[in-house]
mmCIF file of C-alpha atoms in Angstrom:
data_model
loop_
_atom_site.group_PDB
_atom_site.id
_atom_site.type_symbol
_atom_site.label_atom_id
_atom_site.label_comp_id
_atom_site.label_asym_id
_atom_site.label_seq_id
_atom_site.Cartn_x
_atom_site.Cartn_y
_atom_site.Cartn_z
ATOM 1 C CA UNK A 286 -32.966 -48.597 12.246
ATOM 2 C CA UNK A 287 -34.050 -45.347 13.399
ATOM 3 C CA UNK A 288 -33.189 -43.780 16.596
ATOM 4 C CA UNK A 289 -32.429 -40.038 17.717
ATOM 5 C CA UNK A 290 -29.538 -38.051 19.847
ATOM 6 C CA UNK A 291 -28.811 -34.871 21.674
ATOM 7 C CA UNK A 292 -26.215 -33.178 21.283
ATOM 8 C CA UNK A 293 -24.980 -29.898 23.716
ATOM 9 C CA UNK A 294 -23.341 -27.649 22.675
ATOM 10 C CA UNK A 295 -23.754 -23.698 22.180
ATOM 11 C CA UNK A 296 -22.952 -21.464 19.058
ATOM 12 C CA UNK A 297 -20.723 -18.802 18.643
ATOM 13 C CA UNK A 298 -21.056 -15.342 17.807
ATOM 14 C CA UNK A 299 -21.606 -14.859 14.231
ATOM 15 C CA UNK A 300 -19.136 -13.269 12.360
ATOM 16 C CA UNK A 301 -20.557 -10.537 9.583
ATOM 17 C CA UNK A 302 -18.737 -10.530 7.184
ATOM 18 C CA UNK A 303 -16.315 -7.341 5.613
ATOM 19 C CA UNK A 304 -17.266 -4.891 3.071
ATOM 20 C CA UNK A 305 -15.519 -2.326 1.024
ATOM 21 C CA UNK A 306 -17.071 0.747 0.743
ATOM 22 C CA UNK A 307 -17.602 2.248 -2.187
ATOM 23 C CA UNK A 308 -15.248 3.597 -4.086
ATOM 24 C CA UNK A 309 -12.968 2.825 -1.021
ATOM 25 C CA UNK A 310 -9.734 1.306 -2.107
ATOM 26 C CA UNK A 311 -7.556 4.418 -2.921
ATOM 27 C CA UNK A 312 -3.937 5.449 -2.850
ATOM 28 C CA UNK A 313 -2.108 5.808 0.400
ATOM 29 C CA UNK A 314 -0.763 9.124 -0.180
ATOM 30 C CA UNK A 315 -3.857 10.727 -1.616
ATOM 31 C CA UNK A 316 -7.045 11.542 -0.303
ATOM 32 C CA UNK A 317 -9.549 10.297 -3.276
ATOM 33 C CA UNK A 318 -9.863 7.189 -4.567
ATOM 34 C CA UNK A 319 -7.649 5.605 -7.499
ATOM 35 C CA UNK A 320 -8.368 4.970 -10.614
ATOM 36 C CA UNK A 321 -5.803 2.755 -11.189
ATOM 37 C CA UNK A 322 -2.892 0.818 -8.788
ATOM 38 C CA UNK A 323 -0.045 -0.608 -9.436
ATOM 39 C CA UNK A 324 2.625 -3.086 -8.684
ATOM 40 C CA UNK A 325 4.247 -2.890 -5.380
ATOM 41 C CA UNK A 326 2.265 0.455 -4.490
ATOM 42 C CA UNK A 327 0.708 1.093 -1.246
ATOM 43 C CA UNK A 328 -2.949 1.265 -1.001
ATOM 44 C CA UNK A 329 -5.673 1.883 1.224
ATOM 45 C CA UNK A 330 -8.943 0.195 2.251
ATOM 46 C CA UNK A 331 -11.694 1.817 4.001
ATOM 47 C CA UNK A 332 -14.945 -0.318 4.719
ATOM 48 C CA UNK A 333 -17.097 -1.885 7.444
ATOM 49 C CA UNK A 334 -15.983 -5.174 9.748
ATOM 50 C CA UNK A 335 -12.459 -5.551 7.678
ATOM 51 C CA UNK A 336 -10.579 -6.714 11.026
ATOM 52 C CA UNK A 337 -11.812 -7.488 14.748
ATOM 53 C CA UNK A 338 -9.248 -5.372 16.755
ATOM 54 C CA UNK A 339 -6.348 -2.303 15.415
ATOM 55 C CA UNK A 340 -3.022 -4.272 14.590
ATOM 56 C CA UNK A 341 0.091 -2.801 13.504
ATOM 57 C CA UNK A 342 2.398 -4.504 11.130
ATOM 58 C CA UNK A 343 5.569 -2.453 12.684
ATOM 59 C CA UNK A 344 4.713 1.212 10.689
ATOM 60 C CA UNK A 345 7.362 0.559 6.911
ATOM 61 C CA UNK A 346 10.769 -0.485 8.517
ATOM 62 C CA UNK A 347 9.296 -4.651 9.424
ATOM 63 C CA UNK A 348 11.995 -6.968 8.179
ATOM 64 C CA UNK A 349 8.947 -8.487 5.937
ATOM 65 C CA UNK A 350 5.319 -6.995 6.115
ATOM 66 C CA UNK A 351 3.001 -10.210 6.748
ATOM 67 C CA UNK A 352 0.126 -11.604 4.342
ATOM 68 C CA UNK A 353 -2.432 -11.767 7.476
ATOM 69 C CA UNK A 354 -2.604 -9.895 10.808
ATOM 70 C CA UNK A 355 -5.716 -10.550 13.377
ATOM 71 C CA UNK A 356 -6.954 -13.167 11.308
ATOM 72 C CA UNK A 357 -7.119 -10.853 7.859
ATOM 73 C CA UNK A 358 -6.133 -11.175 5.311
ATOM 74 C CA UNK A 359 -6.589 -9.228 1.744
ATOM 75 C CA UNK A 360 -5.724 -10.813 -1.280
ATOM 76 C CA UNK A 361 -5.794 -8.509 -4.780
ATOM 77 C CA UNK A 362 -5.180 -11.071 -8.173
ATOM 78 C CA UNK A 363 -5.578 -14.177 -6.258
ATOM 79 C CA UNK A 364 -2.117 -13.315 -4.571
ATOM 80 C CA UNK A 365 -2.320 -12.310 -0.682
ATOM 81 C CA UNK A 366 -0.937 -8.452 -0.314
ATOM 82 C CA UNK A 367 1.151 -7.747 2.065
ATOM 83 C CA UNK A 368 0.084 -5.636 4.873
ATOM 84 C CA UNK A 369 1.254 -2.562 7.388
ATOM 85 C CA UNK A 370 -2.130 -2.155 9.552
ATOM 86 C CA UNK A 371 -6.006 -3.580 9.641
ATOM 87 C CA UNK A 372 -8.639 -1.768 11.708
ATOM 88 C CA UNK A 373 -12.246 -2.592 11.811
ATOM 89 C CA UNK A 374 -12.561 0.143 9.022
ATOM 90 C CA UNK A 375 -9.225 1.009 7.375
ATOM 91 C CA UNK A 376 -6.471 -1.864 6.578
ATOM 92 C CA UNK A 377 -3.335 -0.256 4.892
ATOM 93 C CA UNK A 378 -1.312 -2.632 2.125
ATOM 94 C CA UNK A 379 0.804 -3.045 -0.539
ATOM 95 C CA UNK A 380 -0.124 -4.615 -4.015
ATOM 96 C CA UNK A 381 2.076 -7.851 -4.749
ATOM 97 C CA UNK A 382 4.687 -6.514 -7.450
ATOM 98 C CA UNK A 383 3.507 -9.797 -9.310
ATOM 99 C CA UNK A 384 -0.399 -8.715 -9.938
ATOM 100 C CA UNK A 385 -1.046 -8.632 -13.792
ATOM 101 C CA UNK A 386 -2.271 -5.376 -15.630
ATOM 102 C CA UNK A 387 -5.315 -5.533 -16.144
ATOM 103 C CA UNK A 388 -8.481 -5.620 -13.518
ATOM 104 C CA UNK A 389 -7.589 -7.408 -10.375
ATOM 105 C CA UNK A 390 -9.919 -8.858 -8.041
ATOM 106 C CA UNK A 391 -10.027 -7.393 -4.672
ATOM 107 C CA UNK A 392 -11.412 -9.454 -1.839
ATOM 108 C CA UNK A 393 -10.971 -8.545 2.106
ATOM 109 C CA UNK A 394 -11.197 -11.981 4.268
ATOM 110 C CA UNK A 395 -11.548 -13.259 8.497
ATOM 111 C CA UNK A 396 -11.699 -16.130 10.372
ATOM 112 C CA UNK A 397 -10.530 -17.515 6.363
ATOM 113 C CA UNK A 398 -13.673 -17.877 5.509
ATOM 114 C CA UNK A 399 -15.590 -14.279 5.686
ATOM 115 C CA UNK A 400 -14.885 -12.825 2.605
ATOM 116 C CA UNK A 401 -15.867 -9.485 1.315
ATOM 117 C CA UNK A 402 -17.904 -9.032 -2.347
ATOM 118 C CA UNK A 403 -15.536 -8.385 -5.062
ATOM 119 C CA UNK A 404 -13.514 -5.162 -5.780
ATOM 120 C CA UNK A 405 -12.615 -4.561 -9.387
ATOM 121 C CA UNK A 406 -9.286 -2.311 -9.309
ATOM 122 C CA UNK A 407 -7.721 -0.888 -11.818
ATOM 123 C CA UNK A 408 -4.020 -2.250 -11.680
ATOM 124 C CA UNK A 409 -1.530 -0.310 -14.588
ATOM 125 C CA UNK A 410 2.032 -0.101 -14.977
ATOM 126 C CA UNK A 411 2.491 2.812 -12.316
ATOM 127 C CA UNK A 412 0.227 5.235 -9.807
ATOM 128 C CA UNK A 413 2.965 7.262 -8.700
ATOM 129 C CA UNK A 414 1.613 9.482 -5.554
ATOM 130 C CA UNK A 415 3.474 12.092 -3.223
ATOM 131 C CA UNK A 416 3.835 12.039 0.610
ATOM 132 C CA UNK A 417 1.798 14.529 1.986
ATOM 133 C CA UNK A 418 3.106 15.671 6.152
ATOM 134 C CA UNK A 419 1.606 18.327 8.413
ATOM 135 C CA UNK A 420 3.284 21.231 6.185
ATOM 136 C CA UNK A 421 3.029 19.442 2.705
ATOM 137 C CA UNK A 422 4.320 17.033 0.397
ATOM 138 C CA UNK A 423 7.130 15.105 1.343
ATOM 139 C CA UNK A 424 10.198 16.509 -0.172
ATOM 140 C CA UNK A 425 13.239 17.220 1.294
ATOM 141 C CA UNK A 426 16.654 19.350 0.690
ATOM 142 C CA UNK A 427 19.521 16.254 -0.328
ATOM 143 C CA UNK A 428 21.694 19.126 1.554
ATOM 144 C CA UNK A 429 20.750 18.480 4.794
ATOM 145 C CA UNK A 430 17.463 16.164 4.546
ATOM 146 C CA UNK A 431 15.617 19.343 5.879
ATOM 147 C CA UNK A 432 11.641 19.564 4.971
ATOM 148 C CA UNK A 433 10.805 21.845 1.902
ATOM 149 C CA UNK A 434 7.994 24.325 3.401
ATOM 150 C CA UNK A 435 6.293 27.886 2.991
ATOM 151 C CA UNK A 436 9.114 28.609 5.589
ATOM 152 C CA UNK A 437 12.423 26.281 4.614
ATOM 153 C CA UNK A 438 11.581 26.830 0.348
ATOM 154 C CA UNK A 439 13.570 25.097 -2.837
ATOM 155 C CA UNK A 440 16.524 26.951 -4.831
ATOM 156 C CA UNK A 441 16.668 26.349 -8.051
ATOM 157 C CA UNK A 442 19.411 23.851 -8.729
ATOM 158 C CA UNK A 443 19.554 22.165 -5.398
ATOM 159 C CA UNK A 444 18.411 18.473 -5.625
ATOM 160 C CA UNK A 445 15.799 17.332 -3.304
ATOM 161 C CA UNK A 446 14.585 14.191 -2.518
ATOM 162 C CA UNK A 447 10.858 13.187 -3.043
ATOM 163 C CA UNK A 448 9.533 10.233 -1.741
ATOM 164 C CA UNK A 449 5.923 8.351 -2.900
ATOM 165 C CA UNK A 450 4.824 5.014 -3.422
ATOM 166 C CA UNK A 451 3.766 3.925 -7.491
ATOM 167 C CA UNK A 452 6.358 3.822 -9.242
ATOM 168 C CA UNK A 453 5.757 0.005 -10.333
ATOM 169 C CA UNK A 454 7.907 -2.461 -11.285
ATOM 170 C CA UNK A 455 11.797 -2.455 -9.925
ATOM 171 C CA UNK A 456 15.190 -3.550 -10.707
ATOM 172 C CA UNK A 457 16.650 -5.805 -9.664
ATOM 173 C CA UNK A 458 13.023 -6.704 -8.409
ATOM 174 C CA UNK A 459 12.753 -7.032 -4.973
ATOM 175 C CA UNK A 460 10.121 -9.608 -3.067
ATOM 176 C CA UNK A 461 6.422 -8.153 -2.452
ATOM 177 C CA UNK A 462 6.524 -7.317 1.048
ATOM 178 C CA UNK A 463 10.089 -7.260 1.649
ATOM 179 C CA UNK A 464 12.938 -4.107 2.442
ATOM 180 C CA UNK A 465 14.146 -2.063 -0.167
ATOM 181 C CA UNK A 466 18.169 -2.697 -0.183
ATOM 182 C CA UNK A 467 20.740 -0.167 0.462
ATOM 183 C CA UNK A 468 22.969 -1.833 -2.511
ATOM 184 C CA UNK A 469 22.097 -1.981 -5.138
ATOM 185 C CA UNK A 470 20.053 0.442 -5.233
ATOM 186 C CA UNK A 471 16.395 -0.962 -6.686
ATOM 187 C CA UNK A 472 15.369 0.986 -9.143
ATOM 188 C CA UNK A 473 12.188 2.205 -11.325
ATOM 189 C CA UNK A 474 11.795 0.564 -14.330
ATOM 190 C CA UNK A 475 10.870 3.222 -16.172
ATOM 191 C CA UNK A 476 12.126 6.691 -15.236
ATOM 192 C CA UNK A 477 9.270 9.277 -14.078
ATOM 193 C CA UNK A 478 8.587 12.062 -15.750
ATOM 194 C CA UNK A 479 9.275 15.479 -12.365
ATOM 195 C CA UNK A 480 7.813 19.004 -12.680
ATOM 196 C CA UNK A 481 8.192 21.622 -10.899
ATOM 197 C CA UNK A 482 6.736 25.527 -11.934
ATOM 198 C CA UNK A 483 5.401 23.350 -14.403
ATOM 199 C CA UNK A 484 8.925 23.243 -15.443
ATOM 200 C CA UNK A 485 10.722 19.698 -16.401
ATOM 201 C CA UNK A 486 12.853 18.693 -14.043
ATOM 202 C CA UNK A 487 16.024 16.743 -14.111
ATOM 203 C CA UNK A 488 15.648 13.558 -12.207
ATOM 204 C CA UNK A 489 18.965 11.359 -11.197
ATOM 205 C CA UNK A 490 17.046 8.428 -10.226
ATOM 206 C CA UNK A 491 14.102 7.194 -9.165
ATOM 207 C CA UNK A 492 14.472 3.922 -6.692
ATOM 208 C CA UNK A 493 13.159 2.439 -3.676
ATOM 209 C CA UNK A 494 14.133 3.956 -0.352
ATOM 210 C CA UNK A 495 16.516 1.250 1.601
ATOM 211 C CA UNK A 496 15.295 -0.360 4.342
ATOM 212 C CA UNK A 497 11.608 0.166 3.438
ATOM 213 C CA UNK A 498 8.846 -1.362 1.866
ATOM 214 C CA UNK A 499 6.682 0.372 -1.019
ATOM 215 C CA UNK A 500 8.560 3.606 -0.737
#
């Protein structure tokens, strides 16, 4: 038996697939494409149609970053990344701590079924970068927590705190997207080397900043 029928309805607006720019994944503290990221590091992704609207998870001081904002999520090495911020042209995310070293495929997903083309991101043990303020690098004097600047220079034998991201694995381990604990501190598994004016500085400690994500 054959027949025909009519169905009434209308189509919704087409969702344009997200697209990541060439060289569009950068260390969040720098303004240039990075050769590699590292587990736990903060990255910025630039492109088009990355999200329908702008949404902020609450900075780096939220109890647990979400893995989806406004219907957008990012998958790095097959794992959903914790998200700080999404907008049509920029996403700030944390590389999952579980991401294995090597080439990781990055996808931006909108609406659950609209995928960007894969972006290949090299993941290494560390990818250090120092955050920058309007006055320069985010380096503070421990004595009074003042920012080191041209008008407030550091002096020999002063203890300084450098704020950045990308020091890699930590111990004890911290879940991706979770606030770093106050105690015991989450220490970098590999202590970084620091030079000031070409001279090696003594590194007293390297750890995640308590109460923040990826800092």
